[in-house]
JSON list of C-alpha atoms in Angstrom, two decimals:
[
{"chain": "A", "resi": 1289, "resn": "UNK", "atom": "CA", "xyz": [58.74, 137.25, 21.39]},
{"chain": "A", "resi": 1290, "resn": "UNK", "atom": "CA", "xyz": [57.40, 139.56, 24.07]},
{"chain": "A", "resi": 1291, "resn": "UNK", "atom": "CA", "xyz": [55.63, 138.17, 27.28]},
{"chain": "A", "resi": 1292, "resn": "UNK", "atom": "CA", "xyz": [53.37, 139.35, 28.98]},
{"chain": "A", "resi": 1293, "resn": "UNK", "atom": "CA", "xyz": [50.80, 138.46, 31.73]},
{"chain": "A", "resi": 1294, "resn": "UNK", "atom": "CA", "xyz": [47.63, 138.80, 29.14]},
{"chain": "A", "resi": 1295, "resn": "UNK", "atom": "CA", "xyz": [44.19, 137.18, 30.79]},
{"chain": "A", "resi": 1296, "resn": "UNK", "atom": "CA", "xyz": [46.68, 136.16, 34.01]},
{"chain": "A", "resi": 1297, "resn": "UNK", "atom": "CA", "xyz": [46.81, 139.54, 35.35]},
{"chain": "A", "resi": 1298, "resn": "UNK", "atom": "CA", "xyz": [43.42, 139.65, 37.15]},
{"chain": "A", "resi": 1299, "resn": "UNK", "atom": "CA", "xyz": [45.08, 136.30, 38.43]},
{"chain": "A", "resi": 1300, "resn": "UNK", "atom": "CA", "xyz": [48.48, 138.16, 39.66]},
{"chain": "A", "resi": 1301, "resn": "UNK", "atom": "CA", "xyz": [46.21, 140.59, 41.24]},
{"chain": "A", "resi": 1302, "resn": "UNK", "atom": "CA", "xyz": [43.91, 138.58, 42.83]},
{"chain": "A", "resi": 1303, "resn": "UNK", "atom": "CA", "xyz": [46.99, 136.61, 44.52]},
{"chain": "A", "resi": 1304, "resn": "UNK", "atom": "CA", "xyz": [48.69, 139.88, 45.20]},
{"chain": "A", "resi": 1305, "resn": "UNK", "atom": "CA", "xyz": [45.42, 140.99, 46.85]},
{"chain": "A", "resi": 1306, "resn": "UNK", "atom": "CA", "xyz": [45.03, 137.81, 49.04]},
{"chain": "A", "resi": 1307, "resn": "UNK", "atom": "CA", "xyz": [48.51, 137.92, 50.22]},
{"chain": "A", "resi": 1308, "resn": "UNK", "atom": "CA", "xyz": [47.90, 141.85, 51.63]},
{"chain": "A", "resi": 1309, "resn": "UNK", "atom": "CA", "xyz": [44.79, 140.80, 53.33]},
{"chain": "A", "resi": 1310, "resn": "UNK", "atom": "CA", "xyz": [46.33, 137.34, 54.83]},
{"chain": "A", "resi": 1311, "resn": "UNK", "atom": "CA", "xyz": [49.29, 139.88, 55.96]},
{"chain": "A", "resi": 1312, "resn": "UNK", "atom": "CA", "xyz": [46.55, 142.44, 57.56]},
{"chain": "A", "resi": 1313, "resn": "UNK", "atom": "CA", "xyz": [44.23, 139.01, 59.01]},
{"chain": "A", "resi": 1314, "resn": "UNK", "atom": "CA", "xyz": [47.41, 137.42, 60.66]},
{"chain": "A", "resi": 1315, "resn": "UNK", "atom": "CA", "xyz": [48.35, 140.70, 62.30]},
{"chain": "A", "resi": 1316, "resn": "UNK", "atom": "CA", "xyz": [44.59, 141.05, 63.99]},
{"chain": "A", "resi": 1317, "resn": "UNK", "atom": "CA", "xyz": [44.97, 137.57, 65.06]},
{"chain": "A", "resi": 1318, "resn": "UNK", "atom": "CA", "xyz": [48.27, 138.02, 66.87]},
{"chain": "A", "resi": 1319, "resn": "UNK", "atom": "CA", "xyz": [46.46, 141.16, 68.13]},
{"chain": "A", "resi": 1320, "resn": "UNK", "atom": "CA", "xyz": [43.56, 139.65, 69.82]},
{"chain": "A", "resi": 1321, "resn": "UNK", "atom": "CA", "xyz": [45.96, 135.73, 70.42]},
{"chain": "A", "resi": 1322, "resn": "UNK", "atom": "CA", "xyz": [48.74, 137.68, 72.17]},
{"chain": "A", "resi": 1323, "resn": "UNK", "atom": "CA", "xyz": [46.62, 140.36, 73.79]},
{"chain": "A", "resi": 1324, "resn": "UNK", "atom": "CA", "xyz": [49.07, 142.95, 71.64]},
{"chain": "A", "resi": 1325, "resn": "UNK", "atom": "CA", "xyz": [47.40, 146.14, 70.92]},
{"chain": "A", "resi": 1326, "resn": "UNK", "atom": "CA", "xyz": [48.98, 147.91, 67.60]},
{"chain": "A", "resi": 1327, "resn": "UNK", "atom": "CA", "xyz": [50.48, 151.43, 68.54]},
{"chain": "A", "resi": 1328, "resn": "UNK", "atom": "CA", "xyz": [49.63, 154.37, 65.98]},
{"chain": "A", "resi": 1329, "resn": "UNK", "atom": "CA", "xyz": [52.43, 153.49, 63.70]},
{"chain": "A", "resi": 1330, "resn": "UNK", "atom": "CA", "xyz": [51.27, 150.21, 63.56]},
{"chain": "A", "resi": 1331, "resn": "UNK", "atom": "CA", "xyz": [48.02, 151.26, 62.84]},
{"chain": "A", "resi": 1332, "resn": "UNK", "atom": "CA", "xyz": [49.61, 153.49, 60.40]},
{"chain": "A", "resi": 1333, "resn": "UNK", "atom": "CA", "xyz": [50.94, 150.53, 58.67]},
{"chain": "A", "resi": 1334, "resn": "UNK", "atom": "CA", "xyz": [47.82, 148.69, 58.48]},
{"chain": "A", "resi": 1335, "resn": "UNK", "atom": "CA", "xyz": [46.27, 151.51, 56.84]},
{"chain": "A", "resi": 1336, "resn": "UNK", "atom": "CA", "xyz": [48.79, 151.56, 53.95]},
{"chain": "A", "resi": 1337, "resn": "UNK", "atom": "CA", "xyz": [48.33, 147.59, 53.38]},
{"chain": "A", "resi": 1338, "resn": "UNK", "atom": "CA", "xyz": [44.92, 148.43, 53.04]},
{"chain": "A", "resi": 1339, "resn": "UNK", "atom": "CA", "xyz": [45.47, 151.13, 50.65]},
{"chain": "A", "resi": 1340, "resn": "UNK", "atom": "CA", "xyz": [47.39, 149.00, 48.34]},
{"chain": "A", "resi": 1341, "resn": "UNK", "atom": "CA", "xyz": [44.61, 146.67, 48.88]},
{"chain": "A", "resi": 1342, "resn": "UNK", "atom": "CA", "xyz": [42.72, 149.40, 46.90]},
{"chain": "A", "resi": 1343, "resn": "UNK", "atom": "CA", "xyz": [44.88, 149.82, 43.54]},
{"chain": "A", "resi": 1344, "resn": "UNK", "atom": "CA", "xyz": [44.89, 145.51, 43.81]},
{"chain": "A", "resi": 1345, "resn": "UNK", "atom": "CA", "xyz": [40.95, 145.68, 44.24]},
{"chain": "A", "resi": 1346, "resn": "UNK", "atom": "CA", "xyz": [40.83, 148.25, 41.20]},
{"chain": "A", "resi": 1347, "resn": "UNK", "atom": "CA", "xyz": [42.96, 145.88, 38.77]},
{"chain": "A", "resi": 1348, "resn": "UNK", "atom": "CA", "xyz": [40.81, 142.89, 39.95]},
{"chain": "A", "resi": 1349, "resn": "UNK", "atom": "CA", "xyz": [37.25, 144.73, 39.64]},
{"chain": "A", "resi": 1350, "resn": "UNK", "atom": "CA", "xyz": [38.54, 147.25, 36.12]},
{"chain": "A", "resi": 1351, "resn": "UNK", "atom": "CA", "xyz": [40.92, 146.05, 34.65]},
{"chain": "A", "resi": 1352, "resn": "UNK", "atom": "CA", "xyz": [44.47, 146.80, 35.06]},
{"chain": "A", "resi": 1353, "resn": "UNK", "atom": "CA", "xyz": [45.19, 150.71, 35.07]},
{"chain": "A", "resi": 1354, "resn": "UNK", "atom": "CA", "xyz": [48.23, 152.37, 35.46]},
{"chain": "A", "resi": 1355, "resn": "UNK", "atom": "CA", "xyz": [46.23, 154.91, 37.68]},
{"chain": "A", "resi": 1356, "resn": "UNK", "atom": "CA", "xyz": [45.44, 151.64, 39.80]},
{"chain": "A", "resi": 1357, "resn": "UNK", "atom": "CA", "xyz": [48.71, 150.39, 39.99]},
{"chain": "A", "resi": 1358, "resn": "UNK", "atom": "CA", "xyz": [49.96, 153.92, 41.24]},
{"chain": "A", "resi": 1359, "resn": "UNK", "atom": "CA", "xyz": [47.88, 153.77, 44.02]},
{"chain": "A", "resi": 1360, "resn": "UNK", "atom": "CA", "xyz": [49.63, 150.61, 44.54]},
{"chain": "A", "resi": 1361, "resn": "UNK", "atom": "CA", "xyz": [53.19, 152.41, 44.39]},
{"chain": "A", "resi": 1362, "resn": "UNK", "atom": "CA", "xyz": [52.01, 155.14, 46.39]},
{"chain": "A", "resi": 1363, "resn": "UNK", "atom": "CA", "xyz": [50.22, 153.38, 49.20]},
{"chain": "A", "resi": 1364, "resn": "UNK", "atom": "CA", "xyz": [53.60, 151.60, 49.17]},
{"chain": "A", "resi": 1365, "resn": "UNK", "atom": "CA", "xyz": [55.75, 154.42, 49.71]},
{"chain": "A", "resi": 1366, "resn": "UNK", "atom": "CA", "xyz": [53.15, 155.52, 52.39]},
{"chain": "A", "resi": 1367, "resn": "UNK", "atom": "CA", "xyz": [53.00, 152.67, 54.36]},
{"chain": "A", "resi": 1368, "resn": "UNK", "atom": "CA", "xyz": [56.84, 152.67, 53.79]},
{"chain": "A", "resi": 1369, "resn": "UNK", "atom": "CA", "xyz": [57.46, 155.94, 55.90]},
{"chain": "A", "resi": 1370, "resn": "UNK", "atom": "CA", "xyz": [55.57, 154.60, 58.55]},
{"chain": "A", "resi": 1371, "resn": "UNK", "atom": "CA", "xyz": [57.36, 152.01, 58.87]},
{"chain": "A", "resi": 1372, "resn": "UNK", "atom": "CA", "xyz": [60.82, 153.16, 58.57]},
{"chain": "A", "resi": 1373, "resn": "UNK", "atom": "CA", "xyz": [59.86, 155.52, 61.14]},
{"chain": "A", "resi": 1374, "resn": "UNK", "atom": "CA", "xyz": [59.19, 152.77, 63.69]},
{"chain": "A", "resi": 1375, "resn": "UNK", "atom": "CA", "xyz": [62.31, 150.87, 62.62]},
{"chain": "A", "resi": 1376, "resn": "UNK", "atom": "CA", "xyz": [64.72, 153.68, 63.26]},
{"chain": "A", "resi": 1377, "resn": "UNK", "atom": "CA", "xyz": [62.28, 154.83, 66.30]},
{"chain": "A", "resi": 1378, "resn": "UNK", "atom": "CA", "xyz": [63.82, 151.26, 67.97]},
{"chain": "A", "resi": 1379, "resn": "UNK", "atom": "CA", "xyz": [66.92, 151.01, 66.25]},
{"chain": "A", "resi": 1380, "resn": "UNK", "atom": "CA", "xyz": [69.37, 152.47, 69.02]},
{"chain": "A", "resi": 1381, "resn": "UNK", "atom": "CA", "xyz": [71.39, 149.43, 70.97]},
{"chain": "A", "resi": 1382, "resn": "UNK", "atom": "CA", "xyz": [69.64, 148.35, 73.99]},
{"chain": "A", "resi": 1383, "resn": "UNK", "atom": "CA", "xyz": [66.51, 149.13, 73.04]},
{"chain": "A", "resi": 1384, "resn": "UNK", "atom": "CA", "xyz": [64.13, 146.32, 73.36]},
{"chain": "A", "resi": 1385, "resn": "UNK", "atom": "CA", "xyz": [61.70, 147.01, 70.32]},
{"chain": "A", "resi": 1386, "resn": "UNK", "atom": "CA", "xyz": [57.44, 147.15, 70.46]},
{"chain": "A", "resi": 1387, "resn": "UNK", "atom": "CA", "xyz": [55.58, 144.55, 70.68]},
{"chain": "A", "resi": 1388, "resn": "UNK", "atom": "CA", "xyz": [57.13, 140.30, 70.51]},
{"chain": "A", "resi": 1389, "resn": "UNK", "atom": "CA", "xyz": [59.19, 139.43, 67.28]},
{"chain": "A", "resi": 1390, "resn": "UNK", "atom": "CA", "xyz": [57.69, 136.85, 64.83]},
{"chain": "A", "resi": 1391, "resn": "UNK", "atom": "CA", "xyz": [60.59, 134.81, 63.22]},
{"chain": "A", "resi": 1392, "resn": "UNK", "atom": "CA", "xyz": [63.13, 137.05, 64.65]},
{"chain": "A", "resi": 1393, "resn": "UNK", "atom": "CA", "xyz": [62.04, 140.69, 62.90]},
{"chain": "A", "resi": 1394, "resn": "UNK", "atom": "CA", "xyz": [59.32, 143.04, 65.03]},
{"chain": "A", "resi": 1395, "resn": "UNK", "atom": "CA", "xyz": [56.20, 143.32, 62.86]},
{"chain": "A", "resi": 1396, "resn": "UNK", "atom": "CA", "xyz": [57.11, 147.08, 61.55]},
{"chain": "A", "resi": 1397, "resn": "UNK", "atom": "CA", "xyz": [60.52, 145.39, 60.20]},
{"chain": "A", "resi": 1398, "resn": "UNK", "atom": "CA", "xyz": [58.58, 143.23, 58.28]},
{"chain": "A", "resi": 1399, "resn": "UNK", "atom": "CA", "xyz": [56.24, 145.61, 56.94]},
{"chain": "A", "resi": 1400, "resn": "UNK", "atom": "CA", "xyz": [59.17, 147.70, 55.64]},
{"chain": "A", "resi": 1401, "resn": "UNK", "atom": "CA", "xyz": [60.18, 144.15, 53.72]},
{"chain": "A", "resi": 1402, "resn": "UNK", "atom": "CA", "xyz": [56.63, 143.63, 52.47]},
{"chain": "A", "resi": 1403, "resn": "UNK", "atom": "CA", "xyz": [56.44, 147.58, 51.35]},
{"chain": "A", "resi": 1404, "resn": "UNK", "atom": "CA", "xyz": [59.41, 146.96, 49.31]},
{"chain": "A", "resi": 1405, "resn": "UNK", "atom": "CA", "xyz": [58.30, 143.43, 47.90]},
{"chain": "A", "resi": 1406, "resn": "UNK", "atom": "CA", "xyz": [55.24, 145.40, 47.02]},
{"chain": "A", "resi": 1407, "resn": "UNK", "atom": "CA", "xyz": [56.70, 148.19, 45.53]},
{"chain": "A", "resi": 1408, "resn": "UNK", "atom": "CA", "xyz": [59.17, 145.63, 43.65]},
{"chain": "A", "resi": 1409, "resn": "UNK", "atom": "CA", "xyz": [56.03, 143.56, 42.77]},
{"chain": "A", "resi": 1410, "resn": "UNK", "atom": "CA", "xyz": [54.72, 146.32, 41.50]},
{"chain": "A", "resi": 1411, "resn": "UNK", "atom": "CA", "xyz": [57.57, 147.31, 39.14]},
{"chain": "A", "resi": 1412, "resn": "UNK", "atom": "CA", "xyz": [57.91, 143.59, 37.45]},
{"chain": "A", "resi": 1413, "resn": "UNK", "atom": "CA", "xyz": [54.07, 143.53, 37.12]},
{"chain": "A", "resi": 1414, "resn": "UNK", "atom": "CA", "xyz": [53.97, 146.85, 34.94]},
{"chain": "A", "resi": 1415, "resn": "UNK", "atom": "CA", "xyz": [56.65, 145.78, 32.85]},
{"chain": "A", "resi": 1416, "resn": "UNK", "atom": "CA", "xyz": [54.63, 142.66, 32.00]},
{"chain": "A", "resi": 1417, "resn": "UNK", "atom": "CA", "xyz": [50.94, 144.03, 31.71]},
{"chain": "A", "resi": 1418, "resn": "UNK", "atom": "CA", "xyz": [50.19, 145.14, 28.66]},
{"chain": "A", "resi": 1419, "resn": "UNK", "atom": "CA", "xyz": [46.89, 146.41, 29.74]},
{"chain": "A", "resi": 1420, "resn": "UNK", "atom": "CA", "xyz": [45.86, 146.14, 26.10]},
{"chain": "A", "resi": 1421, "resn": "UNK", "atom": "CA", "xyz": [42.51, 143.60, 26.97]},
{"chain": "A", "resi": 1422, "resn": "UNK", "atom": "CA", "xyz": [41.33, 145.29, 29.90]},
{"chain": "A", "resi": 1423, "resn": "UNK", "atom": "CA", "xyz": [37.90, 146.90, 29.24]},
{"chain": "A", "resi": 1424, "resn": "UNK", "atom": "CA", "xyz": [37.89, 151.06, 29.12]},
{"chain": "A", "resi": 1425, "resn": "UNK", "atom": "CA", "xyz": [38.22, 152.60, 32.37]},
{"chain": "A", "resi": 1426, "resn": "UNK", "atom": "CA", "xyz": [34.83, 152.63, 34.13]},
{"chain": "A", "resi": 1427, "resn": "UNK", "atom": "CA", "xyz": [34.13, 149.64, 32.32]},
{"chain": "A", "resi": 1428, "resn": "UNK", "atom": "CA", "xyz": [33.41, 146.90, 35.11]},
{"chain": "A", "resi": 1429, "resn": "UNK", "atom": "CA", "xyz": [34.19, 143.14, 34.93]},
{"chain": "A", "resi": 1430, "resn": "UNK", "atom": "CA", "xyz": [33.37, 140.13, 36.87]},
{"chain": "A", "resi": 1431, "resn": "UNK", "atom": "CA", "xyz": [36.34, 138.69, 38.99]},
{"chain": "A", "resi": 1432, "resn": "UNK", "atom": "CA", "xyz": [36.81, 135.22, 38.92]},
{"chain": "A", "resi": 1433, "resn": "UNK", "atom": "CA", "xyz": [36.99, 132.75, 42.07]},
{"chain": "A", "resi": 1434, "resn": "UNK", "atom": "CA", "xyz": [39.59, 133.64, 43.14]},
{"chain": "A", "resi": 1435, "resn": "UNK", "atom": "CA", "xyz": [39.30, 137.33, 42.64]},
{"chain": "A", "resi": 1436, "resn": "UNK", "atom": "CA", "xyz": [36.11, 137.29, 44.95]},
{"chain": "A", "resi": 1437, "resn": "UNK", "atom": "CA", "xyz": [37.98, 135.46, 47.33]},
{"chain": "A", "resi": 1438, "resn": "UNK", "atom": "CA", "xyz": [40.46, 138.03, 47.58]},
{"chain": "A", "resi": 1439, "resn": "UNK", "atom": "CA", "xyz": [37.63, 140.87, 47.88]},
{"chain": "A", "resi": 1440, "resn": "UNK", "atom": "CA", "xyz": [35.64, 139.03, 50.87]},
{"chain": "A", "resi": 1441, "resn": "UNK", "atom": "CA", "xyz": [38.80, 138.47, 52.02]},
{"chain": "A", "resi": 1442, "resn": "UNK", "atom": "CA", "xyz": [39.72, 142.02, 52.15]},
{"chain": "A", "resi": 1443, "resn": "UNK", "atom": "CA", "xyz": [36.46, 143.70, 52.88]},
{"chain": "A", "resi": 1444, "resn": "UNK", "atom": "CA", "xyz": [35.78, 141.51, 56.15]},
{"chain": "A", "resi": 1445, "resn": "UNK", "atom": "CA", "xyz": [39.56, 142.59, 57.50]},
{"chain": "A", "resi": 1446, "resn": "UNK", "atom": "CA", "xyz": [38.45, 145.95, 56.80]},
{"chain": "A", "resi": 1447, "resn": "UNK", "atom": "CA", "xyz": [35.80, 145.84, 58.52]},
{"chain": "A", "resi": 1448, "resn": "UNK", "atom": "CA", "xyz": [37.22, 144.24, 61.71]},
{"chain": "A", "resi": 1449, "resn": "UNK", "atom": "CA", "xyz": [39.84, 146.98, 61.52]},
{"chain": "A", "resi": 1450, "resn": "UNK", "atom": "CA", "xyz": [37.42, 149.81, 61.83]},
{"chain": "A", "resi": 1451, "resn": "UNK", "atom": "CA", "xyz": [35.65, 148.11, 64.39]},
{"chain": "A", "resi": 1452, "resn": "UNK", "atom": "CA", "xyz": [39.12, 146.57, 66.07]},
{"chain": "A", "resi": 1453, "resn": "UNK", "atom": "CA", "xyz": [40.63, 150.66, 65.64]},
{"chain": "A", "resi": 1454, "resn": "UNK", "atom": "CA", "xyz": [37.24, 152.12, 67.35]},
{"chain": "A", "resi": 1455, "resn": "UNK", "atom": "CA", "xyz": [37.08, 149.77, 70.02]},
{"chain": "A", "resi": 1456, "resn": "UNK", "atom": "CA", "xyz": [41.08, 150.46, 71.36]},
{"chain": "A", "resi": 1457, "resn": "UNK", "atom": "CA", "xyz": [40.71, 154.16, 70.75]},
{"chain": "A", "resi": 1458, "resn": "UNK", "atom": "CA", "xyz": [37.57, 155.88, 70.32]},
{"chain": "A", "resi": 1459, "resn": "UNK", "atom": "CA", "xyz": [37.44, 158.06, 67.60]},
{"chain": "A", "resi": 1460, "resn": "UNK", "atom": "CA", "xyz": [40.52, 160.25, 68.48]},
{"chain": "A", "resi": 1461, "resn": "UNK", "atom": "CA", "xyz": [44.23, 159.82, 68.03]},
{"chain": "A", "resi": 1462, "resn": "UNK", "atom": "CA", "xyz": [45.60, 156.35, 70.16]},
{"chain": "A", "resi": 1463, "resn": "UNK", "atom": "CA", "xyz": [48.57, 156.70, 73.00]},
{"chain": "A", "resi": 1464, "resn": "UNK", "atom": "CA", "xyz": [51.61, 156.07, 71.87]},
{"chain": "A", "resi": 1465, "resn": "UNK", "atom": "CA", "xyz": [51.85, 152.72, 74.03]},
{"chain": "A", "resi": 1466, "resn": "UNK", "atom": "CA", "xyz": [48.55, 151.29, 74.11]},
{"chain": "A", "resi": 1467, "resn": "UNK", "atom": "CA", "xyz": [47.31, 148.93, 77.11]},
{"chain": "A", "resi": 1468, "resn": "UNK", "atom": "CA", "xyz": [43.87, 148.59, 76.85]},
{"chain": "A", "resi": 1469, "resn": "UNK", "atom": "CA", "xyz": [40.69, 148.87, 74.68]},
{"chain": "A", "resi": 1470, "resn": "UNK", "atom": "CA", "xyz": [39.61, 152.75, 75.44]},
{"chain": "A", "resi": 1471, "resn": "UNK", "atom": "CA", "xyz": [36.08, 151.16, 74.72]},
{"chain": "A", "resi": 1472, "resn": "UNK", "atom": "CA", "xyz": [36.23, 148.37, 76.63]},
{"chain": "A", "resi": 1473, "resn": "UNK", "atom": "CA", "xyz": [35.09, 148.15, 80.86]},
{"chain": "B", "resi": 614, "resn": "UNK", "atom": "CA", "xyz": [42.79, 156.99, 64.36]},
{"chain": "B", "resi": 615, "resn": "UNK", "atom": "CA", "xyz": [39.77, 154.77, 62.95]},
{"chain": "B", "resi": 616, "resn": "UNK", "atom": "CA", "xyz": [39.14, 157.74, 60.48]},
{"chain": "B", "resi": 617, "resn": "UNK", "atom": "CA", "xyz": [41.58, 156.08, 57.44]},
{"chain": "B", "resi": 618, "resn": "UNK", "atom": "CA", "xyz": [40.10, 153.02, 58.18]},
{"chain": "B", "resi": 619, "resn": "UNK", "atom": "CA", "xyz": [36.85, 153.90, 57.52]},
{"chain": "B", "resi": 620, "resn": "UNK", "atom": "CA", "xyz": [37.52, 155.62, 54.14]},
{"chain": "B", "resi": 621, "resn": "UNK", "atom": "CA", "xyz": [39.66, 152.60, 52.71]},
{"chain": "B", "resi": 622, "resn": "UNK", "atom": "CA", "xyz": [36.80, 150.35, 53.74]},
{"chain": "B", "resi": 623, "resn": "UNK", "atom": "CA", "xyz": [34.35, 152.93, 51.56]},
{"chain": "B", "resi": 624, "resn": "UNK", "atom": "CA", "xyz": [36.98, 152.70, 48.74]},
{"chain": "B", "resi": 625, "resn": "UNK", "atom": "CA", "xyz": [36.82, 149.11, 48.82]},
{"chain": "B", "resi": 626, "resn": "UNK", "atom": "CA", "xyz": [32.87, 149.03, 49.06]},
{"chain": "B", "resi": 627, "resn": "UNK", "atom": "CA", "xyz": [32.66, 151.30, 46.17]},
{"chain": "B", "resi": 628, "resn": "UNK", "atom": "CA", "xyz": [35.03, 149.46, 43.92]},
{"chain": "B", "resi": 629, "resn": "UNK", "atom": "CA", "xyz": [33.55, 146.68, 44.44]},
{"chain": "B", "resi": 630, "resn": "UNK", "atom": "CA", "xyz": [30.14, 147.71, 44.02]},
{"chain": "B", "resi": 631, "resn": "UNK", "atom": "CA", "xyz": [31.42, 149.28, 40.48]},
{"chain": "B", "resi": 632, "resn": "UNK", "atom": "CA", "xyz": [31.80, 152.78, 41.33]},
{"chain": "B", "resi": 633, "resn": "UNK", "atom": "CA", "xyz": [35.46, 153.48, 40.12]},
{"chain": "B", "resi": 634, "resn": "UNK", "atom": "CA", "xyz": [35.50, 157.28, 40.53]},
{"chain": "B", "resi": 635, "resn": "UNK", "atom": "CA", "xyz": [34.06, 157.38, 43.96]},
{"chain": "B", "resi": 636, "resn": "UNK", "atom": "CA", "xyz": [36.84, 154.70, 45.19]},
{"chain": "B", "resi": 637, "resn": "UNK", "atom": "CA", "xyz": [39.53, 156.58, 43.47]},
{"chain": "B", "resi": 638, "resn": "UNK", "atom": "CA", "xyz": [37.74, 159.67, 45.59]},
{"chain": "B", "resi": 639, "resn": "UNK", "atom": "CA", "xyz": [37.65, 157.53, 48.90]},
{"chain": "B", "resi": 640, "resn": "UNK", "atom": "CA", "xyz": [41.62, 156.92, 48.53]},
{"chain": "B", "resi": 641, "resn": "UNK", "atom": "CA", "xyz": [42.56, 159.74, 47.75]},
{"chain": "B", "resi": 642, "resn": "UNK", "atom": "CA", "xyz": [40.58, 160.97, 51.23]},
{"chain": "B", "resi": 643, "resn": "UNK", "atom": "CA", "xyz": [42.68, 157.51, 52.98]},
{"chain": "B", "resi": 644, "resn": "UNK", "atom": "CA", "xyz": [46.01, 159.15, 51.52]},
{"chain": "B", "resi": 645, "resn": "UNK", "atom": "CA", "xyz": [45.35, 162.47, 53.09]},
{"chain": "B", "resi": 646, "resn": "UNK", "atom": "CA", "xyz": [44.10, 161.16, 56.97]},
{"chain": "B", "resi": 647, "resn": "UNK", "atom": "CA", "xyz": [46.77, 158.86, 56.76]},
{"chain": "B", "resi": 648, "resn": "UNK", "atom": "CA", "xyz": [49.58, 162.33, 56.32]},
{"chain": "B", "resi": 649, "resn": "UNK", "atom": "CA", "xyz": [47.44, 164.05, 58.83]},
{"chain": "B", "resi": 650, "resn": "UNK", "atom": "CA", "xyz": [48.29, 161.54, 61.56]},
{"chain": "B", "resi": 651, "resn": "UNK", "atom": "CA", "xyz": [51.67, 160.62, 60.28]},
{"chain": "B", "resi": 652, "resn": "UNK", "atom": "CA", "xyz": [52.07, 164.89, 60.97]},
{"chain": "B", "resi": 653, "resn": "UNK", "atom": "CA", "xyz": [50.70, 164.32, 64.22]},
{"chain": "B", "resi": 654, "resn": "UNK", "atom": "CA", "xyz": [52.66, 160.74, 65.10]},
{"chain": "B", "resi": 655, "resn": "UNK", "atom": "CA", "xyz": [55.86, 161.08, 63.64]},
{"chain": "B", "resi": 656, "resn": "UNK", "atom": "CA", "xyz": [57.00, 164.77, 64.19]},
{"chain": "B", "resi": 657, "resn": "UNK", "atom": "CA", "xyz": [58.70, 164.07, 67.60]},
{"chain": "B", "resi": 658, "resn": "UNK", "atom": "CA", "xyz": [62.25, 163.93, 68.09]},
{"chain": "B", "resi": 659, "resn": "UNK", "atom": "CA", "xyz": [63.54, 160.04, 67.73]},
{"chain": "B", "resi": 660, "resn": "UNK", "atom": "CA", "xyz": [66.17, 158.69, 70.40]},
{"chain": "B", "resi": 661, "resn": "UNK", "atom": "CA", "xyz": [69.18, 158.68, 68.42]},
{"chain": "B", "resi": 662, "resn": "UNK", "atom": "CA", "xyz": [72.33, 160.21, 69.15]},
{"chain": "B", "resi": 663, "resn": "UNK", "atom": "CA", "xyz": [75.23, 160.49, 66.53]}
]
């Protein structure tokens, strides 16, 4: 007997896709909550949520690919670098790490967990979709509930993070140690 | 720095609208800001001593 996901896979997606835009809506909140301003790395890591976002929002609104779901892998990886960067940027003894720690890990330490669960995710998911009932490529399909949720989900956080990125630095590159919204009196 | 930002929200607005190339185009444009500023963030020499 072989299993596979079959019609859940829009379902996995749409799930997968709601938990990177609750990770990408908690970290604004602590942002504007804790008056924390995200460094470029940070911002760096956002970005690459968001891209994976983008293979999730493919699956959801196409059908699953495997071009989609390596935009997922490589958004991973991306987001991945950034983040290890950060880690080992902070990893000397004695050094006090950026920004407050949430459950005992700095934010960047637990995007390098959630790149991996994602890239892991990722991996399980492909050797379970068939992909053999999703329409042609090009061919579009209506999410369900849950998949819309998901999108508005993910475009509003978007949104708020061009806006949220624009606001703190203008439209060039961000200091290194942020302490105030560039556009901001 | 709002630069990726902006693209991954057009790849997202164009997926969803149901334009599949011109997403795939938008990411792909995401992908390459994003290793411009990793270039320009993550080139310095870290604080670690062996």
């Amino acid at each position: 007997m072989k299993i596979t996901l079959g019609r859940t896979a829009p379902c996995v997606n749409s799930l997968a896709l709601l938990g990177v835009s609750g990770i990408l809506w908690f970290a604004f909140a602590w942002q504007l909550l804790l008056h924390e301003l995200p460094c470029p790395l940070c911002l760096l890591q956002r970005a690459g949520f968001a891209m994976v976002g983008i293979g999730l929002l493919l699956n959801i609104r196409f059908g699953s690919r495997p071009l989609h779901y390596g935009i997922v892998v490589v958004s991973a990886l991306a987001g991945m670098v950034s983040a290890a960067r950060q880690v080992l940027l902070h990893i000397a003894p004695g050094d006090p790490g950026f920004g407050s720690p949430f459950l005992g890990l700095h934010f960047y330490t637990w995007a390098l967990v959630a790149f991996f669960a994602l890239l892991l995710w990722s991996g399980l998911v492909l050797m379970l979709d068939d992909m053999g009932s999703a329409p042609a490529a090009g061919g579009k399909r209506a999410p369900g509930w849950l998949g819309k949720l998901a999108t508005v989900a993910f475009l509003s956080i978007l949104l708020i993070n061009v806006l949220s990125t624009t606001v703190e630095c203008g439209f060039g590159p961000c200091p290194d140690n942020p302490t105030g919204y560039q556009w901001l009196p | 720095m709002m630069l990726p930002f902006v693209t991954v929200l057009l790849s997202a607005w164009f997926a969803w609208r149901g334009h599949r190339c011109a997403s795939i185009g938008a990411w792909w444009l995401t992908l390459a800001t994003f290793i411009a500023w990793c270039f320009y963030h993550m080139t310095d020499p870290m604080n670690l001593s062996l």
